Structure formats: C-alpha cells, structure tokens
Amino acid sequence: MQTTEPRKRTRRGTQRVTMTDVANAADVSPSTVSLYLRRPEAVSRHLAERVARVIDEMGYVPNLVAGSLAAARSRTVGVILPSILNSFFAETYNTLQGMFQAAHYQTLLGVSEFSPEEEESLIRAFLAWSPAAMVVTGFHHTERTRAMLASCGVPVVEMWDMPFHPGEAVGISVGFSHFEVGRMQTSHLYDQGSRKVAYIGAAAHQDLRVRSRTDGYEAEVLRRGLHEPIDFTVPDAATTEVGRWLIDEILTRHPDIDGVVCSNDALALGVLFEVTRRDLRVPEDLAVVGFGDLPFSNSCPPPLTTVRPPQREIGRLSATQILAALDGVRTTPRHHNLDCELVIRGSTRPVGKG
C-alpha cells in the first residue's frame, strides 16, 4: 500500500505574519521576539540582529490589538491637541513624539479644534484601544471626560496650563499660568512708560487660555489704577487681519492709548501693519507686546517684544513624567509650573526708558 507524506500546510498569502512565524524563522522563542519589540536593549546583540533581519525580510507588523489584550495595554500614547495649525502645540507634539518613539511607544494624535465635546469623543475612542497613557491639553473638559480620565487606570498628563487649585487637575499637570502671562505683558508696558494700555484677543470663547491671559491683563490694570481695562476679544481665529481690525477699532474709540497687549504674535503683527498705515511710531506712539515668539517675531519691522512659552520643555517634561509612571516610578511634584520668558525687542522701549 502506497503512502504519501502529509503535505506541509503553507500560509496563505493574505494571512498576517505572526510573532510565532518570526520566531520560527529566526530560530528563537516567541518570548525573545516579544522582548525585542518591547525592549530591544534587553536582547543580546547577536539575537537582536537576527530578529531584526527576519522582521525586515518578512515585513512583520506587531498586532497591537492582540498585544493590548494580553498585556492590558498597548504601546501607544494618546495625545489630544486643540489644533495642529498652532506652532506652539506643534513644537510640543514633536518633542513628545520623539521621546516616546525613542522609548518604543507610538503616539496616537487627535485634534479637538478647541471643542470640549470633540475632545470627549476622541478620548472615548482612544481609551477603547487601551493606550499606555493619555496626554491632553488644558483643564477645560466635560464632566464625562473628567470621569473617563480619572478612571482609565493609565497615567494622564494635562499640559499647557496650570490649575488654580489642585482639584482642578485630573492627573499630572505640566504647563504655566496664562493669568501670569497676561500680567507680565501688561506690567512690562507700564514699566517701560505706557500709561494707557489696551488688550486684544481672538478665539477667546474657544481657547480659555486666552481668557486667562485677558484676566491677567485686567488684574494688572486695576492694580496700577491708571485707567479702566480696555479689552477687545472676539471669537474669530487669531490672524494678522483680525489684529489690524481690532487695533483699528480700539484706536478709533481710544486714540490716546499708548500700549497694547496682544493674545498672540499673529495679532501683534496685524497691529504693526495698521499703526504703520496710520503713520504712528512704534514704540514711541504705541508700544506692542505679543505672545508666542513665532518665527517672524524677530524679523518684522520693528522686531516684536513677546512672551516665549516653554513649548519644548512642556513636551519633554510631559513625556518624562509618563515614561517614569509606566516604569512604576512615582515622581513629585504632580504639578509642574514652568517659566515663560519675556523677550524684549524693538516694539517696546527697554524698562526705565519711557
């Protein structure tokens, strides 16, 4: 009776390559492949090179869903930003992404467009994929978002702001006081000689950090006692054209102002354009201070005095706190209040030269 050897089953071309396939091809155990993917430095160089070569040859992509089911979390970190058009947040995200990638975590980015409801939807979707950690922007969340973040069981960092009281924060906070930024901007204008200072802001109804800077301006005006606050804030996006329009409105109603605080540098650039059109001198007739230290700020005519936020340091410290927590290290303090830098340029006079 003739017998035949059973045919060896071959993998269909449409089936996904598994970790076991990689282990068999590299002649190592699946646990070695798993360790290499999680902590390559923990695998001997000889085995690491062999596993890496097989992964490249087979085009293996880890199944993060299966991995998260086994380990109760994935190797991803969810990051929610209000906007990707704003270079402040872009610098922070680039720093976060670089540090997480170096630690073999990947970022999952969501953009809320300053909407608490959209942020809630994104966080619910991200948490369904068992992220290792969450990074969100600010403290203005819906109650459902706060409940989800408080009960998700993974490290949470709220960045780019500082709570007025500890209970306002859900997790670790890394940022700075926007209220103090508003006071810093306004105080500088008074100290350099201005006597009637106005404030212009945009997107104030969406971004509560703009509202906090406005509050800081108003507090400093009232502390000085020279005049009543003059602030014009609009829901429009902060653009150069909006800055031209707002300063035109203020100068029409208050032609005697001699200083203006702007909620960001794009508005301040619009102010510079408009006062040039009106044949006013900066800073002799009108001193101008912005926020953000955007790339054009040092090259516009005249160079713009502004407040430089620590966007890279926010990203670095946020990632550091999360990676420490993922390694089981409890760090203190939980609230990291960073410093902003006042960068004095030609749009204001040096302090004491008024």
mmCIF file of C-alpha atoms in Angstrom:
data_model
loop_
_atom_site.group_PDB
_atom_site.id
_atom_site.type_symbol
_atom_site.label_atom_id
_atom_site.label_comp_id
_atom_site.label_asym_id
_atom_site.label_seq_id
_atom_site.Cartn_x
_atom_site.Cartn_y
_atom_site.Cartn_z
ATOM 1 C CA MET A 1 0.000 0.000 0.000
ATOM 2 C CA GLN A 2 1.470 3.264 -1.099
ATOM 3 C CA THR A 3 1.600 6.004 1.466
ATOM 4 C CA THR A 4 2.348 9.658 0.982
ATOM 5 C CA GLU A 5 3.787 12.170 3.342
ATOM 6 C CA PRO A 6 1.179 14.672 4.556
ATOM 7 C CA ARG A 7 1.548 17.971 2.776
ATOM 8 C CA LYS A 8 3.015 20.722 4.893
ATOM 9 C CA ARG A 9 0.480 23.474 5.293
ATOM 10 C CA THR A 10 1.615 26.731 3.833
ATOM 11 C CA ARG A 11 0.479 30.152 4.896
ATOM 12 C CA ARG A 12 -1.931 31.827 2.531
ATOM 13 C CA GLY A 13 -0.534 34.988 1.013
ATOM 14 C CA THR A 14 -3.318 37.036 2.520
ATOM 15 C CA GLN A 15 -2.700 35.861 6.116
ATOM 16 C CA ARG A 16 -0.891 38.122 8.534
ATOM 17 C CA VAL A 17 2.645 37.171 9.576
ATOM 18 C CA THR A 18 2.626 36.353 13.291
ATOM 19 C CA MET A 19 5.189 36.653 16.050
ATOM 20 C CA THR A 20 5.458 32.860 16.029
ATOM 21 C CA ASP A 21 6.365 32.965 12.330
ATOM 22 C CA VAL A 22 9.140 35.434 13.074
ATOM 23 C CA ALA A 23 10.383 33.316 15.999
ATOM 24 C CA ASN A 24 10.478 30.155 13.879
ATOM 25 C CA ALA A 25 12.317 31.896 11.036
ATOM 26 C CA ALA A 26 14.841 33.436 13.436
ATOM 27 C CA ASP A 27 15.195 30.183 15.425
ATOM 28 C CA VAL A 28 14.333 31.904 18.715
ATOM 29 C CA SER A 29 11.409 31.695 21.091
ATOM 30 C CA PRO A 30 8.329 33.931 20.673
ATOM 31 C CA SER A 31 9.158 35.458 24.066
ATOM 32 C CA THR A 32 12.517 36.618 22.678
ATOM 33 C CA VAL A 33 10.772 38.323 19.754
ATOM 34 C CA SER A 34 8.299 39.916 22.165
ATOM 35 C CA LEU A 35 11.110 41.176 24.404
ATOM 36 C CA TYR A 36 12.969 42.573 21.374
ATOM 37 C CA LEU A 37 9.868 44.512 20.280
ATOM 38 C CA ARG A 38 9.339 45.928 23.764
ATOM 39 C CA ARG A 39 12.930 46.414 24.954
ATOM 40 C CA PRO A 40 15.499 45.717 22.241
ATOM 41 C CA GLU A 41 18.354 46.682 24.547
ATOM 42 C CA ALA A 42 17.444 43.694 26.781
ATOM 43 C CA VAL A 43 18.210 41.194 23.993
ATOM 44 C CA SER A 44 21.773 40.186 23.142
ATOM 45 C CA ARG A 45 23.138 41.971 20.104
ATOM 46 C CA HIS A 46 23.528 38.701 18.196
ATOM 47 C CA LEU A 47 19.882 37.679 18.707
ATOM 48 C CA ALA A 48 18.613 41.243 18.209
ATOM 49 C CA GLU A 49 20.301 41.474 14.817
ATOM 50 C CA ARG A 50 18.857 38.110 13.796
ATOM 51 C CA VAL A 51 15.325 39.031 14.868
ATOM 52 C CA ALA A 52 15.547 42.451 13.226
ATOM 53 C CA ARG A 53 16.715 40.903 9.942
ATOM 54 C CA VAL A 54 13.812 38.425 9.905
ATOM 55 C CA ILE A 55 11.297 41.137 10.767
ATOM 56 C CA ASP A 56 12.545 43.196 7.815
ATOM 57 C CA GLU A 57 12.527 40.216 5.448
ATOM 58 C CA MET A 58 9.031 39.064 6.421
ATOM 59 C CA GLY A 59 7.535 42.546 6.714
ATOM 60 C CA TYR A 60 6.228 41.732 10.186
ATOM 61 C CA VAL A 61 3.992 44.336 11.875
ATOM 62 C CA PRO A 62 3.113 43.706 15.545
ATOM 63 C CA ASN A 63 -0.568 43.100 16.259
ATOM 64 C CA LEU A 64 -1.127 45.841 18.830
ATOM 65 C CA VAL A 65 -4.725 44.793 19.431
ATOM 66 C CA ALA A 66 -3.653 41.276 20.407
ATOM 67 C CA GLY A 67 -0.782 42.683 22.441
ATOM 68 C CA SER A 68 -3.044 45.014 24.346
ATOM 69 C CA LEU A 69 -5.427 42.154 25.154
ATOM 70 C CA ALA A 70 -2.559 40.123 26.566
ATOM 71 C CA ALA A 71 -0.825 42.927 28.413
ATOM 72 C CA ALA A 72 -3.927 45.013 29.239
ATOM 73 C CA ARG A 73 -2.382 47.995 27.437
ATOM 74 C CA SER A 74 -0.825 48.820 24.095
ATOM 75 C CA ARG A 75 2.427 50.569 23.237
ATOM 76 C CA THR A 76 0.581 53.707 22.182
ATOM 77 C CA VAL A 77 0.126 57.044 23.938
ATOM 78 C CA GLY A 78 -2.961 59.086 23.096
ATOM 79 C CA VAL A 79 -2.325 62.818 22.593
ATOM 80 C CA ILE A 80 -5.156 65.349 22.204
ATOM 81 C CA LEU A 81 -4.260 68.815 20.879
ATOM 82 C CA PRO A 82 -6.638 71.733 20.293
ATOM 83 C CA SER A 83 -5.052 72.487 16.912
ATOM 84 C CA ILE A 84 -2.226 71.342 14.644
ATOM 85 C CA LEU A 85 -2.109 74.716 12.874
ATOM 86 C CA ASN A 86 -0.792 76.412 16.008
ATOM 87 C CA SER A 87 3.013 76.176 16.050
ATOM 88 C CA PHE A 88 3.025 76.282 19.876
ATOM 89 C CA PHE A 89 1.358 72.887 20.076
ATOM 90 C CA ALA A 90 3.300 71.534 17.092
ATOM 91 C CA GLU A 91 6.631 72.092 18.866
ATOM 92 C CA THR A 92 5.318 70.358 21.976
ATOM 93 C CA TYR A 93 3.979 67.415 19.975
ATOM 94 C CA ASN A 94 7.228 66.960 18.055
ATOM 95 C CA THR A 95 9.101 66.745 21.364
ATOM 96 C CA LEU A 96 6.587 64.278 22.809
ATOM 97 C CA GLN A 97 6.652 62.092 19.730
ATOM 98 C CA GLY A 98 10.445 61.970 19.611
ATOM 99 C CA MET A 99 10.793 60.934 23.243
ATOM 100 C CA PHE A 100 8.031 58.317 23.087
ATOM 101 C CA GLN A 101 9.434 56.885 19.875
ATOM 102 C CA ALA A 102 12.872 56.571 21.475
ATOM 103 C CA ALA A 103 11.224 54.592 24.286
ATOM 104 C CA HIS A 104 9.420 52.362 21.724
ATOM 105 C CA TYR A 105 5.987 53.915 22.174
ATOM 106 C CA GLN A 106 3.929 55.364 19.347
ATOM 107 C CA THR A 107 1.669 58.394 19.604
ATOM 108 C CA LEU A 108 -1.958 58.443 18.537
ATOM 109 C CA LEU A 109 -2.880 62.063 17.736
ATOM 110 C CA GLY A 110 -6.342 63.611 17.927
ATOM 111 C CA VAL A 111 -7.318 67.244 17.268
ATOM 112 C CA SER A 112 -10.273 68.707 19.164
ATOM 113 C CA GLU A 113 -10.464 72.102 17.389
ATOM 114 C CA PHE A 114 -10.927 73.648 20.863
ATOM 115 C CA SER A 115 -14.224 71.750 21.347
ATOM 116 C CA PRO A 116 -14.684 70.005 24.739
ATOM 117 C CA GLU A 117 -17.317 67.771 23.147
ATOM 118 C CA GLU A 118 -14.963 66.701 20.362
ATOM 119 C CA GLU A 119 -12.239 66.096 22.954
ATOM 120 C CA GLU A 120 -14.655 63.829 24.839
ATOM 121 C CA SER A 121 -15.392 61.840 21.690
ATOM 122 C CA LEU A 122 -11.686 61.436 20.898
ATOM 123 C CA ILE A 123 -10.786 60.337 24.416
ATOM 124 C CA ARG A 124 -13.579 57.748 24.439
ATOM 125 C CA ALA A 125 -12.303 56.353 21.124
ATOM 126 C CA PHE A 126 -8.659 56.336 22.268
ATOM 127 C CA LEU A 127 -9.387 54.629 25.583
ATOM 128 C CA ALA A 128 -11.200 51.838 23.718
ATOM 129 C CA TRP A 129 -7.780 50.864 22.278
ATOM 130 C CA SER A 130 -6.161 50.505 25.719
ATOM 131 C CA PRO A 131 -3.453 53.184 25.428
ATOM 132 C CA ALA A 132 -0.490 53.082 27.783
ATOM 133 C CA ALA A 133 -1.077 56.742 28.743
ATOM 134 C CA MET A 134 -3.005 59.879 27.769
ATOM 135 C CA VAL A 135 -1.823 63.458 27.190
ATOM 136 C CA VAL A 136 -4.475 66.171 26.929
ATOM 137 C CA THR A 137 -4.331 69.957 26.672
ATOM 138 C CA GLY A 138 -5.606 72.143 29.497
ATOM 139 C CA PHE A 139 -8.221 71.521 32.195
ATOM 140 C CA HIS A 140 -11.439 72.570 30.466
ATOM 141 C CA HIS A 141 -13.108 69.177 29.988
ATOM 142 C CA THR A 142 -16.676 67.929 30.043
ATOM 143 C CA GLU A 143 -17.710 66.075 33.186
ATOM 144 C CA ARG A 144 -17.790 62.804 31.233
ATOM 145 C CA THR A 145 -14.241 63.431 30.009
ATOM 146 C CA ARG A 146 -13.037 64.076 33.560
ATOM 147 C CA ALA A 147 -14.702 60.864 34.716
ATOM 148 C CA MET A 148 -13.111 58.832 31.903
ATOM 149 C CA LEU A 149 -9.634 60.238 32.547
ATOM 150 C CA ALA A 150 -9.943 59.746 36.306
ATOM 151 C CA SER A 151 -10.976 56.091 35.963
ATOM 152 C CA CYS A 152 -8.937 54.959 32.929
ATOM 153 C CA GLY A 153 -6.174 53.438 35.048
ATOM 154 C CA VAL A 154 -3.269 54.814 32.970
ATOM 155 C CA PRO A 155 -1.010 57.862 33.501
ATOM 156 C CA VAL A 156 -2.663 61.139 32.460
ATOM 157 C CA VAL A 157 -0.884 64.451 31.835
ATOM 158 C CA GLU A 158 -2.754 67.730 31.330
ATOM 159 C CA MET A 159 -0.379 70.179 29.663
ATOM 160 C CA TRP A 160 -0.077 73.812 28.587
ATOM 161 C CA ASP A 161 -1.822 75.247 31.642
ATOM 162 C CA MET A 162 -1.676 75.380 35.436
ATOM 163 C CA PRO A 163 -4.632 74.673 37.728
ATOM 164 C CA PHE A 164 -5.806 77.435 40.062
ATOM 165 C CA HIS A 165 -6.281 74.718 42.705
ATOM 166 C CA PRO A 166 -5.038 71.078 42.789
ATOM 167 C CA GLY A 167 -8.551 69.628 42.500
ATOM 168 C CA GLU A 168 -8.912 71.169 39.045
ATOM 169 C CA ALA A 169 -6.377 68.706 37.612
ATOM 170 C CA VAL A 170 -7.233 65.078 36.842
ATOM 171 C CA GLY A 171 -3.650 63.851 36.636
ATOM 172 C CA ILE A 172 -0.176 65.327 36.367
ATOM 173 C CA SER A 173 -0.072 68.918 35.096
ATOM 174 C CA VAL A 174 2.792 70.403 33.079
ATOM 175 C CA GLY A 175 2.490 73.994 31.911
ATOM 176 C CA PHE A 176 2.404 77.586 33.063
ATOM 177 C CA SER A 177 -0.047 80.208 34.310
ATOM 178 C CA HIS A 178 -1.664 82.101 31.444
ATOM 179 C CA PHE A 179 -3.029 84.551 34.000
ATOM 180 C CA GLU A 180 0.547 85.431 34.993
ATOM 181 C CA VAL A 181 1.492 85.793 31.314
ATOM 182 C CA GLY A 182 -1.201 88.461 30.922
ATOM 183 C CA ARG A 183 0.107 90.255 33.987
ATOM 184 C CA MET A 184 3.703 90.004 32.723
ATOM 185 C CA GLN A 185 2.824 91.509 29.323
ATOM 186 C CA THR A 186 0.858 94.370 30.854
ATOM 187 C CA SER A 187 3.348 95.098 33.616
ATOM 188 C CA HIS A 188 6.159 95.399 31.065
ATOM 189 C CA LEU A 189 4.263 98.040 29.070
ATOM 190 C CA TYR A 190 3.637 100.125 32.193
ATOM 191 C CA ASP A 191 7.228 99.712 33.374
ATOM 192 C CA GLN A 192 8.595 100.904 30.008
ATOM 193 C CA GLY A 193 6.480 104.060 30.112
ATOM 194 C CA SER A 194 2.970 103.354 28.773
ATOM 195 C CA ARG A 195 0.117 104.929 30.705
ATOM 196 C CA LYS A 196 -2.997 103.672 28.909
ATOM 197 C CA VAL A 197 -2.799 100.028 27.855
ATOM 198 C CA ALA A 198 -5.406 98.073 25.882
ATOM 199 C CA TYR A 199 -5.772 94.336 25.212
ATOM 200 C CA ILE A 200 -6.820 92.488 22.046
ATOM 201 C CA GLY A 201 -7.577 88.764 21.875
ATOM 202 C CA ALA A 202 -9.015 86.263 19.414
ATOM 203 C CA ALA A 203 -10.590 82.809 19.744
ATOM 204 C CA ALA A 204 -11.270 83.716 23.364
ATOM 205 C CA HIS A 205 -14.550 81.790 23.502
ATOM 206 C CA GLN A 206 -12.828 78.611 22.310
ATOM 207 C CA ASP A 207 -9.451 78.780 24.000
ATOM 208 C CA LEU A 208 -9.898 79.545 27.697
ATOM 209 C CA ARG A 209 -6.168 80.127 27.993
ATOM 210 C CA VAL A 210 -6.722 83.355 26.028
ATOM 211 C CA ARG A 211 -9.408 84.286 28.569
ATOM 212 C CA SER A 212 -6.932 83.663 31.396
ATOM 213 C CA ARG A 213 -4.381 85.982 29.794
ATOM 214 C CA THR A 214 -7.118 88.610 29.445
ATOM 215 C CA ASP A 215 -7.908 88.220 33.152
ATOM 216 C CA GLY A 216 -4.226 88.730 33.952
ATOM 217 C CA TYR A 217 -4.221 91.946 31.902
ATOM 218 C CA GLU A 218 -7.315 93.245 33.698
ATOM 219 C CA ALA A 219 -5.883 92.416 37.127
ATOM 220 C CA GLU A 220 -2.672 94.350 36.394
ATOM 221 C CA VAL A 221 -4.590 97.353 35.000
ATOM 222 C CA LEU A 222 -6.717 97.513 38.151
ATOM 223 C CA ARG A 223 -3.638 97.103 40.356
ATOM 224 C CA ARG A 224 -1.926 100.063 38.674
ATOM 225 C CA GLY A 225 -5.087 102.179 38.917
ATOM 226 C CA LEU A 226 -4.291 104.462 35.963
ATOM 227 C CA HIS A 227 -7.409 103.710 33.890
ATOM 228 C CA GLU A 228 -10.172 101.157 33.420
ATOM 229 C CA PRO A 229 -9.442 97.976 31.436
ATOM 230 C CA ILE A 230 -9.875 98.291 27.659
ATOM 231 C CA ASP A 231 -10.115 94.814 26.164
ATOM 232 C CA PHE A 232 -11.489 93.724 22.824
ATOM 233 C CA THR A 233 -11.781 89.948 22.400
ATOM 234 C CA VAL A 234 -13.515 88.199 19.514
ATOM 235 C CA PRO A 235 -14.331 84.551 18.666
ATOM 236 C CA ASP A 236 -12.551 84.824 15.302
ATOM 237 C CA ALA A 237 -9.317 82.966 14.665
ATOM 238 C CA ALA A 238 -6.168 84.847 15.656
ATOM 239 C CA THR A 239 -4.898 86.160 12.314
ATOM 240 C CA THR A 240 -2.969 89.203 11.180
ATOM 241 C CA GLU A 241 -6.087 90.636 9.548
ATOM 242 C CA VAL A 242 -8.058 90.296 12.791
ATOM 243 C CA GLY A 243 -5.236 92.118 14.586
ATOM 244 C CA ARG A 244 -5.477 95.027 12.108
ATOM 245 C CA TRP A 245 -9.233 95.195 12.560
ATOM 246 C CA LEU A 246 -9.114 95.097 16.383
ATOM 247 C CA ILE A 247 -6.462 97.802 16.769
ATOM 248 C CA ASP A 248 -8.357 99.960 14.266
ATOM 249 C CA GLU A 249 -11.466 99.639 16.463
ATOM 250 C CA ILE A 250 -9.550 100.488 19.630
ATOM 251 C CA LEU A 251 -7.685 103.480 18.174
ATOM 252 C CA THR A 252 -10.939 104.850 16.788
ATOM 253 C CA ARG A 253 -12.573 104.688 20.225
ATOM 254 C CA HIS A 254 -9.473 105.338 22.362
ATOM 255 C CA PRO A 255 -6.997 107.392 20.325
ATOM 256 C CA ASP A 256 -4.952 108.129 23.456
ATOM 257 C CA ILE A 257 -3.831 104.563 24.193
ATOM 258 C CA ASP A 258 -0.047 104.179 24.139
ATOM 259 C CA GLY A 259 0.335 100.437 24.655
ATOM 260 C CA VAL A 260 -1.397 97.256 23.504
ATOM 261 C CA VAL A 261 -1.178 93.683 24.768
ATOM 262 C CA CYS A 262 -1.950 91.035 22.120
ATOM 263 C CA SER A 263 -3.099 87.491 22.863
ATOM 264 C CA ASN A 264 -0.613 86.171 20.304
ATOM 265 C CA ASP A 265 2.029 87.302 17.834
ATOM 266 C CA ALA A 266 -0.186 86.977 14.743
ATOM 267 C CA LEU A 267 -2.498 89.662 16.142
ATOM 268 C CA ALA A 268 0.517 91.766 17.105
ATOM 269 C CA LEU A 269 1.799 91.641 13.523
ATOM 270 C CA GLY A 270 -1.549 92.994 12.354
ATOM 271 C CA VAL A 271 -1.207 95.799 14.895
ATOM 272 C CA LEU A 272 2.198 96.729 13.497
ATOM 273 C CA PHE A 273 0.784 96.857 9.963
ATOM 274 C CA GLU A 274 -2.140 99.075 10.996
ATOM 275 C CA VAL A 275 -0.137 101.580 13.043
ATOM 276 C CA THR A 276 2.307 101.913 10.131
ATOM 277 C CA ARG A 277 -0.657 102.686 7.857
ATOM 278 C CA ARG A 278 -1.718 105.366 10.338
ATOM 279 C CA ASP A 279 1.810 106.870 10.374
ATOM 280 C CA LEU A 280 2.208 106.109 14.082
ATOM 281 C CA ARG A 281 5.604 105.229 15.516
ATOM 282 C CA VAL A 282 6.344 102.014 17.391
ATOM 283 C CA PRO A 283 7.163 102.126 20.251
ATOM 284 C CA GLU A 284 7.157 105.931 20.655
ATOM 285 C CA ASP A 285 3.419 106.367 19.953
ATOM 286 C CA LEU A 286 2.256 102.825 20.640
ATOM 287 C CA ALA A 287 4.191 100.036 22.341
ATOM 288 C CA VAL A 288 3.207 96.481 21.348
ATOM 289 C CA VAL A 289 3.737 93.149 23.104
ATOM 290 C CA GLY A 290 2.674 89.708 21.823
ATOM 291 C CA PHE A 291 2.703 86.103 22.940
ATOM 292 C CA GLY A 292 4.300 83.044 21.378
ATOM 293 C CA ASP A 293 7.630 84.190 19.875
ATOM 294 C CA LEU A 294 6.542 82.912 16.470
ATOM 295 C CA PRO A 295 9.219 82.604 13.737
ATOM 296 C CA PHE A 296 8.514 86.045 12.226
ATOM 297 C CA SER A 297 8.615 87.881 15.565
ATOM 298 C CA ASN A 298 12.318 88.693 15.441
ATOM 299 C CA SER A 299 12.276 89.890 11.825
ATOM 300 C CA CYS A 300 9.134 92.045 11.478
ATOM 301 C CA PRO A 301 9.592 95.853 11.478
ATOM 302 C CA PRO A 302 10.227 96.589 14.297
ATOM 303 C CA PRO A 303 11.110 93.260 15.928
ATOM 304 C CA LEU A 304 8.309 92.223 18.273
ATOM 305 C CA THR A 305 8.545 92.117 22.044
ATOM 306 C CA THR A 306 6.801 88.921 23.082
ATOM 307 C CA VAL A 307 6.458 86.214 25.722
ATOM 308 C CA ARG A 308 8.147 82.939 24.799
ATOM 309 C CA PRO A 309 6.307 79.890 26.202
ATOM 310 C CA PRO A 310 8.325 76.762 27.085
ATOM 311 C CA GLN A 311 6.707 74.602 24.397
ATOM 312 C CA ARG A 312 9.592 72.135 24.051
ATOM 313 C CA GLU A 313 10.073 71.853 27.810
ATOM 314 C CA ILE A 314 6.360 71.100 28.198
ATOM 315 C CA GLY A 315 6.728 68.217 25.764
ATOM 316 C CA ARG A 316 9.951 66.968 27.344
ATOM 317 C CA LEU A 317 8.655 67.039 30.907
ATOM 318 C CA SER A 318 5.259 65.561 29.966
ATOM 319 C CA ALA A 319 6.964 62.608 28.265
ATOM 320 C CA THR A 320 9.409 62.202 31.148
ATOM 321 C CA GLN A 321 6.586 62.033 33.694
ATOM 322 C CA ILE A 322 4.643 59.475 31.671
ATOM 323 C CA LEU A 323 7.634 57.238 30.976
ATOM 324 C CA ALA A 324 8.551 57.292 34.672
ATOM 325 C CA ALA A 325 4.990 56.327 35.619
ATOM 326 C CA LEU A 326 5.000 53.492 33.064
ATOM 327 C CA ASP A 327 8.195 52.202 34.695
ATOM 328 C CA GLY A 328 6.462 52.242 38.086
ATOM 329 C CA VAL A 329 8.333 55.293 39.379
ATOM 330 C CA ARG A 330 6.217 57.741 41.372
ATOM 331 C CA THR A 331 7.508 61.269 40.853
ATOM 332 C CA THR A 332 6.861 64.501 42.719
ATOM 333 C CA PRO A 333 5.606 67.152 42.382
ATOM 334 C CA ARG A 334 2.491 66.365 40.361
ATOM 335 C CA HIS A 335 2.091 69.961 39.181
ATOM 336 C CA HIS A 336 4.983 71.442 37.193
ATOM 337 C CA ASN A 337 4.665 75.210 36.841
ATOM 338 C CA LEU A 338 7.193 76.294 34.218
ATOM 339 C CA ASP A 339 8.516 79.786 33.488
ATOM 340 C CA CYS A 340 7.818 81.859 30.397
ATOM 341 C CA GLU A 341 10.421 84.304 29.092
ATOM 342 C CA LEU A 342 9.746 87.947 28.257
ATOM 343 C CA VAL A 343 11.759 88.652 25.082
ATOM 344 C CA ILE A 344 12.239 92.428 24.785
ATOM 345 C CA ARG A 345 12.729 93.753 21.253
ATOM 346 C CA GLY A 346 12.073 96.939 19.309
ATOM 347 C CA SER A 347 8.268 97.158 19.647
ATOM 348 C CA THR A 348 8.647 98.271 23.275
ATOM 349 C CA ARG A 349 11.138 100.503 24.997
ATOM 350 C CA PRO A 350 13.564 98.957 27.494
ATOM 351 C CA VAL A 351 12.294 99.248 31.062
ATOM 352 C CA GLY A 352 13.082 102.644 32.521
ATOM 353 C CA LYS A 353 13.427 104.338 29.103
ATOM 354 C CA GLY A 354 9.868 105.654 28.947
#
